[in-house]
Amino acid sequence: MKTKVYLLALTLLLSFTALNTFAADTHALTPLSKEEIATMTTEQKQARVEEIKARVNEIKAMDKSELTKAERKELRTELKSMKKEANALGGGGIYLSVGAIIIIILVLILIL
């Protein structure tokens, strides 16, 4: 009889602690895929960028000295995913490497 009571108490204890570990952060933004970003309108993209900026400012204002190592790592991964998403939303740009710039300059010198 004692073992049944202990097993029941242990089961209840473990089930309640497991529920706390699955609790999601309400402030975390879920990153969007490239397909979802492609179907968004410009107003939706601007709204999403503003959400990302607000979350980044919220993270910057946090007191990170009281966080555990796992929580800091989770914040870093969240920031990295938000940066990738913001770059995808922004449309990118034209990036030239140093080698490409040198080749363009040499071609212009040969032409002129």
mmCIF file of N, CA, C and O in Angstrom, residues 25-108:
data_model
loop_
_atom_site.group_PDB
_atom_site.id
_atom_site.type_symbol
_atom_site.label_atom_id
_atom_site.label_comp_id
_atom_site.label_asym_id
_atom_site.label_seq_id
_atom_site.Cartn_x
_atom_site.Cartn_y
_atom_site.Cartn_z
ATOM 1 N N ASP A 25 7.862 30.838 -23.784
ATOM 2 C CA ASP A 25 8.088 32.251 -23.525
ATOM 3 C C ASP A 25 7.098 33.050 -24.368
ATOM 4 O O ASP A 25 7.045 32.906 -25.584
ATOM 5 N N THR A 26 6.318 33.919 -23.722
ATOM 6 C CA THR A 26 5.306 34.667 -24.456
ATOM 7 C C THR A 26 5.916 35.775 -25.298
ATOM 8 O O THR A 26 5.291 36.261 -26.228
ATOM 9 N N HIS A 27 7.143 36.178 -24.981
ATOM 10 C CA HIS A 27 7.770 37.272 -25.714
ATOM 11 C C HIS A 27 8.530 36.798 -26.941
ATOM 12 O O HIS A 27 8.890 37.600 -27.786
ATOM 13 N N ALA A 28 8.804 35.512 -27.014
ATOM 14 C CA ALA A 28 9.604 35.008 -28.119
ATOM 15 C C ALA A 28 8.821 35.090 -29.423
ATOM 16 O O ALA A 28 7.647 34.738 -29.481
ATOM 17 N N LEU A 29 9.477 35.563 -30.449
ATOM 18 C CA LEU A 29 8.863 35.636 -31.773
ATOM 19 C C LEU A 29 9.212 34.372 -32.532
ATOM 20 O O LEU A 29 10.345 33.911 -32.517
ATOM 21 N N THR A 30 8.251 33.808 -33.205
ATOM 22 C CA THR A 30 8.527 32.629 -34.006
ATOM 23 C C THR A 30 9.040 33.086 -35.365
ATOM 24 O O THR A 30 8.432 33.931 -36.012
ATOM 25 N N PRO A 31 10.182 32.562 -35.792
ATOM 26 C CA PRO A 31 10.724 32.993 -37.085
ATOM 27 C C PRO A 31 9.862 32.487 -38.234
ATOM 28 O O PRO A 31 9.283 31.413 -38.180
ATOM 29 N N LEU A 32 9.787 33.287 -39.269
ATOM 30 C CA LEU A 32 9.008 32.942 -40.449
ATOM 31 C C LEU A 32 9.904 32.286 -41.489
ATOM 32 O O LEU A 32 11.089 32.593 -41.597
ATOM 33 N N SER A 33 9.327 31.402 -42.291
ATOM 34 C CA SER A 33 10.088 30.766 -43.351
ATOM 35 C C SER A 33 10.144 31.692 -44.564
ATOM 36 O O SER A 33 9.420 32.680 -44.655
ATOM 37 N N LYS A 34 11.000 31.348 -45.510
ATOM 38 C CA LYS A 34 11.141 32.174 -46.711
ATOM 39 C C LYS A 34 9.863 32.167 -47.548
ATOM 40 O O LYS A 34 9.541 33.164 -48.190
ATOM 41 N N GLU A 35 9.132 31.057 -47.523
ATOM 42 C CA GLU A 35 7.886 30.991 -48.281
ATOM 43 C C GLU A 35 6.846 31.942 -47.679
ATOM 44 O O GLU A 35 6.106 32.608 -48.406
ATOM 45 N N GLU A 36 6.782 31.982 -46.358
ATOM 46 C CA GLU A 36 5.834 32.881 -45.698
ATOM 47 C C GLU A 36 6.199 34.337 -45.959
ATOM 48 O O GLU A 36 5.330 35.182 -46.144
ATOM 49 N N ILE A 37 7.498 34.643 -45.962
ATOM 50 C CA ILE A 37 7.955 36.007 -46.208
ATOM 51 C C ILE A 37 7.632 36.418 -47.642
ATOM 52 O O ILE A 37 7.250 37.557 -47.897
ATOM 53 N N ALA A 38 7.760 35.480 -48.586
ATOM 54 C CA ALA A 38 7.495 35.806 -49.990
ATOM 55 C C ALA A 38 6.031 36.150 -50.228
ATOM 56 O O ALA A 38 5.719 36.939 -51.127
ATOM 57 N N THR A 39 5.128 35.588 -49.438
ATOM 58 C CA THR A 39 3.702 35.851 -49.643
ATOM 59 C C THR A 39 3.211 37.077 -48.875
ATOM 60 O O THR A 39 2.048 37.455 -49.032
ATOM 61 N N MET A 40 4.075 37.716 -48.084
ATOM 62 C CA MET A 40 3.653 38.872 -47.285
ATOM 63 C C MET A 40 3.625 40.142 -48.135
ATOM 64 O O MET A 40 4.400 40.290 -49.079
ATOM 65 N N THR A 41 2.725 41.053 -47.777
ATOM 66 C CA THR A 41 2.695 42.359 -48.427
ATOM 67 C C THR A 41 3.737 43.256 -47.775
ATOM 68 O O THR A 41 4.300 42.922 -46.734
ATOM 69 N N THR A 42 3.994 44.423 -48.374
ATOM 70 C CA THR A 42 5.004 45.323 -47.817
ATOM 71 C C THR A 42 4.577 45.852 -46.457
ATOM 72 O O THR A 42 5.423 46.064 -45.586
ATOM 73 N N GLU A 43 3.274 46.073 -46.254
ATOM 74 C CA GLU A 43 2.805 46.547 -44.949
ATOM 75 C C GLU A 43 3.028 45.489 -43.876
ATOM 76 O O GLU A 43 3.425 45.802 -42.755
ATOM 77 N N GLN A 44 2.782 44.223 -44.233
ATOM 78 C CA GLN A 44 3.011 43.137 -43.285
ATOM 79 C C GLN A 44 4.496 42.994 -42.970
ATOM 80 O O GLN A 44 4.876 42.733 -41.832
ATOM 81 N N LYS A 45 5.334 43.176 -43.997
ATOM 82 C CA LYS A 45 6.773 43.092 -43.769
ATOM 83 C C LYS A 45 7.242 44.202 -42.841
ATOM 84 O O LYS A 45 8.050 43.972 -41.935
ATOM 85 N N GLN A 46 6.743 45.422 -43.061
ATOM 86 C CA GLN A 46 7.128 46.541 -42.197
ATOM 87 C C GLN A 46 6.653 46.309 -40.767
ATOM 88 O O GLN A 46 7.379 46.609 -39.808
ATOM 89 N N ALA A 47 5.448 45.767 -40.599
ATOM 90 C CA ALA A 47 4.937 45.473 -39.260
ATOM 91 C C ALA A 47 5.793 44.417 -38.577
ATOM 92 O O ALA A 47 6.090 44.516 -37.379
ATOM 93 N N ARG A 48 6.217 43.411 -39.338
ATOM 94 C CA ARG A 48 7.059 42.346 -38.773
ATOM 95 C C ARG A 48 8.424 42.904 -38.369
ATOM 96 O O ARG A 48 8.971 42.545 -37.329
ATOM 97 N N VAL A 49 8.984 43.791 -39.194
ATOM 98 C CA VAL A 49 10.272 44.404 -38.863
ATOM 99 C C VAL A 49 10.141 45.224 -37.571
ATOM 100 O O VAL A 49 11.032 45.200 -36.716
ATOM 101 N N GLU A 50 9.032 45.920 -37.415
ATOM 102 C CA GLU A 50 8.809 46.701 -36.186
ATOM 103 C C GLU A 50 8.693 45.788 -34.970
ATOM 104 O O GLU A 50 9.196 46.113 -33.891
ATOM 105 N N GLU A 51 8.039 44.622 -35.129
ATOM 106 C CA GLU A 51 7.955 43.657 -34.037
ATOM 107 C C GLU A 51 9.339 43.172 -33.646
ATOM 108 O O GLU A 51 9.663 43.047 -32.456
ATOM 109 N N ILE A 52 10.159 42.887 -34.658
ATOM 110 C CA ILE A 52 11.513 42.404 -34.392
ATOM 111 C C ILE A 52 12.325 43.489 -33.679
ATOM 112 O O ILE A 52 13.041 43.204 -32.713
ATOM 113 N N LYS A 53 12.216 44.739 -34.135
ATOM 114 C CA LYS A 53 12.943 45.837 -33.493
ATOM 115 C C LYS A 53 12.512 46.008 -32.038
ATOM 116 O O LYS A 53 13.351 46.218 -31.154
ATOM 117 N N ALA A 54 11.205 45.890 -31.783
ATOM 118 C CA ALA A 54 10.705 46.027 -30.413
ATOM 119 C C ALA A 54 11.247 44.917 -29.532
ATOM 120 O O ALA A 54 11.646 45.163 -28.381
ATOM 121 N N ARG A 55 11.296 43.688 -30.061
ATOM 122 C CA ARG A 55 11.814 42.562 -29.268
ATOM 123 C C ARG A 55 13.305 42.731 -29.002
ATOM 124 O O ARG A 55 13.790 42.440 -27.908
ATOM 125 N N VAL A 56 14.057 43.198 -29.995
ATOM 126 C CA VAL A 56 15.499 43.408 -29.808
ATOM 127 C C VAL A 56 15.738 44.477 -28.745
ATOM 128 O O VAL A 56 16.604 44.319 -27.879
ATOM 129 N N ASN A 57 14.971 45.556 -28.796
ATOM 130 C CA ASN A 57 15.105 46.593 -27.780
ATOM 131 C C ASN A 57 14.739 46.071 -26.399
ATOM 132 O O ASN A 57 15.361 46.435 -25.397
ATOM 133 N N GLU A 58 13.746 45.194 -26.333
ATOM 134 C CA GLU A 58 13.348 44.589 -25.064
ATOM 135 C C GLU A 58 14.470 43.712 -24.511
ATOM 136 O O GLU A 58 14.749 43.731 -23.318
ATOM 137 N N ILE A 59 15.129 42.965 -25.400
ATOM 138 C CA ILE A 59 16.232 42.106 -24.967
ATOM 139 C C ILE A 59 17.417 42.953 -24.504
ATOM 140 O O ILE A 59 18.071 42.635 -23.517
ATOM 141 N N LYS A 60 17.695 44.051 -25.222
ATOM 142 C CA LYS A 60 18.796 44.930 -24.825
ATOM 143 C C LYS A 60 18.551 45.551 -23.454
ATOM 144 O O LYS A 60 19.482 45.784 -22.693
ATOM 145 N N ALA A 61 17.283 45.840 -23.129
ATOM 146 C CA ALA A 61 16.956 46.473 -21.861
ATOM 147 C C ALA A 61 16.942 45.488 -20.689
ATOM 148 O O ALA A 61 16.910 45.909 -19.539
ATOM 149 N N MET A 62 16.997 44.196 -20.984
ATOM 150 C CA MET A 62 16.938 43.190 -19.924
ATOM 151 C C MET A 62 18.207 43.196 -19.083
ATOM 152 O O MET A 62 19.285 43.550 -19.559
ATOM 153 N N ASP A 63 18.062 42.793 -17.825
ATOM 154 C CA ASP A 63 19.212 42.593 -16.950
ATOM 155 C C ASP A 63 19.669 41.153 -17.123
ATOM 156 O O ASP A 63 19.077 40.225 -16.586
ATOM 157 N N LYS A 64 20.711 40.962 -17.904
ATOM 158 C CA LYS A 64 21.151 39.620 -18.258
ATOM 159 C C LYS A 64 22.027 38.975 -17.187
ATOM 160 O O LYS A 64 22.359 37.803 -17.295
ATOM 161 N N SER A 65 22.391 39.716 -16.144
ATOM 162 C CA SER A 65 23.255 39.153 -15.111
ATOM 163 C C SER A 65 22.527 38.119 -14.260
ATOM 164 O O SER A 65 23.156 37.252 -13.673
ATOM 165 N N GLU A 66 21.206 38.181 -14.224
ATOM 166 C CA GLU A 66 20.441 37.240 -13.414
ATOM 167 C C GLU A 66 20.007 36.002 -14.194
ATOM 168 O O GLU A 66 19.397 35.101 -13.627
ATOM 169 N N LEU A 67 20.304 35.951 -15.479
ATOM 170 C CA LEU A 67 19.895 34.825 -16.307
ATOM 171 C C LEU A 67 20.866 33.666 -16.161
ATOM 172 O O LEU A 67 22.062 33.858 -15.912
ATOM 173 N N THR A 68 20.348 32.460 -16.361
ATOM 174 C CA THR A 68 21.214 31.288 -16.353
ATOM 175 C C THR A 68 21.908 31.176 -17.709
ATOM 176 O O THR A 68 21.575 31.881 -18.658
ATOM 177 N N LYS A 69 22.861 30.260 -17.762
ATOM 178 C CA LYS A 69 23.610 30.080 -19.002
ATOM 179 C C LYS A 69 22.701 29.608 -20.134
ATOM 180 O O LYS A 69 22.830 30.056 -21.275
ATOM 181 N N ALA A 70 21.762 28.737 -19.825
ATOM 182 C CA ALA A 70 20.839 28.234 -20.846
ATOM 183 C C ALA A 70 19.924 29.346 -21.358
ATOM 184 O O ALA A 70 19.639 29.422 -22.557
ATOM 185 N N GLU A 71 19.479 30.218 -20.471
ATOM 186 C CA GLU A 71 18.613 31.324 -20.890
ATOM 187 C C GLU A 71 19.368 32.312 -21.766
ATOM 188 O O GLU A 71 18.824 32.836 -22.737
ATOM 189 N N ARG A 72 20.633 32.580 -21.430
ATOM 190 C CA ARG A 72 21.433 33.476 -22.276
ATOM 191 C C ARG A 72 21.658 32.862 -23.652
ATOM 192 O O ARG A 72 21.600 33.552 -24.665
ATOM 193 N N LYS A 73 21.896 31.552 -23.690
ATOM 194 C CA LYS A 73 22.094 30.880 -24.968
ATOM 195 C C LYS A 73 20.815 30.939 -25.799
ATOM 196 O O LYS A 73 20.852 31.163 -27.013
ATOM 197 N N GLU A 74 19.670 30.776 -25.153
ATOM 198 C CA GLU A 74 18.383 30.860 -25.847
ATOM 199 C C GLU A 74 18.163 32.264 -26.407
ATOM 200 O O GLU A 74 17.674 32.417 -27.532
ATOM 201 N N LEU A 75 18.548 33.288 -25.662
ATOM 202 C CA LEU A 75 18.430 34.660 -26.163
ATOM 203 C C LEU A 75 19.324 34.885 -27.378
ATOM 204 O O LEU A 75 18.923 35.547 -28.336
ATOM 205 N N ARG A 76 20.542 34.346 -27.329
ATOM 206 C CA ARG A 76 21.449 34.491 -28.472
ATOM 207 C C ARG A 76 20.878 33.830 -29.718
ATOM 208 O O ARG A 76 20.915 34.404 -30.811
ATOM 209 N N THR A 77 20.337 32.626 -29.568
ATOM 210 C CA THR A 77 19.776 31.946 -30.737
ATOM 211 C C THR A 77 18.545 32.683 -31.255
ATOM 212 O O THR A 77 18.324 32.748 -32.465
ATOM 213 N N GLU A 78 17.758 33.245 -30.340
ATOM 214 C CA GLU A 78 16.591 34.027 -30.768
ATOM 215 C C GLU A 78 17.030 35.261 -31.544
ATOM 216 O O GLU A 78 16.455 35.589 -32.585
ATOM 217 N N LEU A 79 18.069 35.929 -31.063
ATOM 218 C CA LEU A 79 18.566 37.116 -31.758
ATOM 219 C C LEU A 79 19.121 36.763 -33.135
ATOM 220 O O LEU A 79 18.908 37.491 -34.107
ATOM 221 N N LYS A 80 19.830 35.639 -33.222
ATOM 222 C CA LYS A 80 20.362 35.219 -34.515
ATOM 223 C C LYS A 80 19.255 34.910 -35.511
ATOM 224 O O LYS A 80 19.332 35.297 -36.682
ATOM 225 N N SER A 81 18.211 34.225 -35.053
ATOM 226 C CA SER A 81 17.112 33.901 -35.967
ATOM 227 C C SER A 81 16.361 35.163 -36.382
ATOM 228 O O SER A 81 15.932 35.282 -37.534
ATOM 229 N N MET A 82 16.213 36.122 -35.455
ATOM 230 C CA MET A 82 15.546 37.375 -35.808
ATOM 231 C C MET A 82 16.390 38.179 -36.792
ATOM 232 O O MET A 82 15.851 38.837 -37.686
ATOM 233 N N LYS A 83 17.714 38.104 -36.665
ATOM 234 C CA LYS A 83 18.582 38.824 -37.603
ATOM 235 C C LYS A 83 18.459 38.230 -39.004
ATOM 236 O O LYS A 83 18.355 38.973 -39.992
ATOM 237 N N LYS A 84 18.436 36.898 -39.093
ATOM 238 C CA LYS A 84 18.270 36.258 -40.397
ATOM 239 C C LYS A 84 16.930 36.626 -41.023
ATOM 240 O O LYS A 84 16.842 36.900 -42.217
ATOM 241 N N GLU A 85 15.891 36.627 -40.193
ATOM 242 C CA GLU A 85 14.563 36.966 -40.703
ATOM 243 C C GLU A 85 14.495 38.425 -41.143
ATOM 244 O O GLU A 85 13.908 38.741 -42.172
ATOM 245 N N ALA A 86 15.115 39.320 -40.369
ATOM 246 C CA ALA A 86 15.106 40.733 -40.734
ATOM 247 C C ALA A 86 15.863 40.956 -42.035
ATOM 248 O O ALA A 86 15.454 41.769 -42.867
ATOM 249 N N ASN A 87 16.959 40.239 -42.237
ATOM 250 C CA ASN A 87 17.696 40.346 -43.496
ATOM 251 C C ASN A 87 16.849 39.844 -44.663
ATOM 252 O O ASN A 87 16.876 40.414 -45.751
ATOM 253 N N ALA A 88 16.095 38.776 -44.445
ATOM 254 C CA ALA A 88 15.236 38.253 -45.507
ATOM 255 C C ALA A 88 14.086 39.215 -45.795
ATOM 256 O O ALA A 88 13.669 39.361 -46.942
ATOM 257 N N LEU A 89 13.585 39.875 -44.769
ATOM 258 C CA LEU A 89 12.492 40.828 -44.965
ATOM 259 C C LEU A 89 12.960 42.098 -45.656
ATOM 260 O O LEU A 89 12.220 42.712 -46.407
ATOM 261 N N GLY A 90 14.208 42.490 -45.400
ATOM 262 C CA GLY A 90 14.716 43.735 -45.935
ATOM 263 C C GLY A 90 14.992 43.702 -47.421
ATOM 264 O O GLY A 90 15.113 44.740 -48.053
ATOM 265 N N GLY A 91 15.077 42.541 -48.004
ATOM 266 C CA GLY A 91 15.310 42.459 -49.437
ATOM 267 C C GLY A 91 16.780 42.395 -49.796
ATOM 268 O O GLY A 91 17.135 42.316 -50.954
ATOM 269 N N GLY A 92 17.655 42.437 -48.816
ATOM 270 C CA GLY A 92 19.075 42.286 -49.076
ATOM 271 C C GLY A 92 19.698 43.532 -49.654
ATOM 272 O O GLY A 92 19.525 44.620 -49.149
ATOM 273 N N GLY A 93 20.407 43.390 -50.734
ATOM 274 C CA GLY A 93 21.105 44.489 -51.365
ATOM 275 C C GLY A 93 22.163 43.927 -52.280
ATOM 276 O O GLY A 93 22.223 42.734 -52.544
ATOM 277 N N ILE A 94 23.027 44.790 -52.755
ATOM 278 C CA ILE A 94 24.107 44.370 -53.633
ATOM 279 C C ILE A 94 25.389 44.360 -52.819
ATOM 280 O O ILE A 94 25.779 45.378 -52.239
ATOM 281 N N TYR A 95 26.023 43.214 -52.768
ATOM 282 C CA TYR A 95 27.266 43.068 -52.029
ATOM 283 C C TYR A 95 28.376 42.733 -53.015
ATOM 284 O O TYR A 95 28.234 41.831 -53.838
ATOM 285 N N LEU A 96 29.454 43.471 -52.942
ATOM 286 C CA LEU A 96 30.604 43.220 -53.803
ATOM 287 C C LEU A 96 31.802 42.878 -52.931
ATOM 288 O O LEU A 96 32.086 43.554 -51.947
ATOM 289 N N SER A 97 32.501 41.846 -53.327
ATOM 290 C CA SER A 97 33.710 41.493 -52.603
ATOM 291 C C SER A 97 34.857 42.375 -53.087
ATOM 292 O O SER A 97 34.761 43.076 -54.102
ATOM 293 N N VAL A 98 35.958 42.335 -52.364
ATOM 294 C CA VAL A 98 37.123 43.138 -52.731
ATOM 295 C C VAL A 98 37.663 42.686 -54.082
ATOM 296 O O VAL A 98 38.050 43.508 -54.921
ATOM 297 N N GLY A 99 37.651 41.383 -54.317
ATOM 298 C CA GLY A 99 38.126 40.856 -55.602
ATOM 299 C C GLY A 99 37.278 41.332 -56.764
ATOM 300 O O GLY A 99 37.796 41.676 -57.831
ATOM 301 N N ALA A 100 35.977 41.378 -56.570
ATOM 302 C CA ALA A 100 35.083 41.852 -57.628
ATOM 303 C C ALA A 100 35.320 43.328 -57.911
ATOM 304 O O ALA A 100 35.293 43.754 -59.072
ATOM 305 N N ILE A 101 35.556 44.112 -56.894
ATOM 306 C CA ILE A 101 35.826 45.547 -57.081
ATOM 307 C C ILE A 101 37.119 45.746 -57.852
ATOM 308 O O ILE A 101 37.199 46.585 -58.762
ATOM 309 N N ILE A 102 38.149 44.965 -57.544
ATOM 310 C CA ILE A 102 39.430 45.066 -58.255
ATOM 311 C C ILE A 102 39.253 44.695 -59.727
ATOM 312 O O ILE A 102 39.785 45.372 -60.619
ATOM 313 N N ILE A 103 38.502 43.642 -59.997
ATOM 314 C CA ILE A 103 38.264 43.231 -61.382
ATOM 315 C C ILE A 103 37.493 44.312 -62.139
ATOM 316 O O ILE A 103 37.819 44.636 -63.289
ATOM 317 N N ILE A 104 36.503 44.914 -61.521
ATOM 318 C CA ILE A 104 35.744 45.992 -62.165
ATOM 319 C C ILE A 104 36.648 47.176 -62.465
ATOM 320 O O ILE A 104 36.592 47.762 -63.560
ATOM 321 N N ILE A 105 37.503 47.544 -61.535
ATOM 322 C CA ILE A 105 38.435 48.655 -61.754
ATOM 323 C C ILE A 105 39.403 48.340 -62.894
ATOM 324 O O ILE A 105 39.657 49.195 -63.764
ATOM 325 N N LEU A 106 39.930 47.107 -62.944
ATOM 326 C CA LEU A 106 40.843 46.725 -64.029
ATOM 327 C C LEU A 106 40.147 46.739 -65.382
ATOM 328 O O LEU A 106 40.719 47.190 -66.377
ATOM 329 N N VAL A 107 38.897 46.274 -65.433
ATOM 330 C CA VAL A 107 38.156 46.299 -66.694
ATOM 331 C C VAL A 107 37.907 47.751 -67.129
ATOM 332 O O VAL A 107 38.049 48.088 -68.316
ATOM 333 N N LEU A 108 37.580 48.626 -66.180
ATOM 334 C CA LEU A 108 37.367 50.031 -66.527
ATOM 335 C C LEU A 108 38.660 50.675 -67.007
ATOM 336 O O LEU A 108 38.640 51.489 -67.946
#
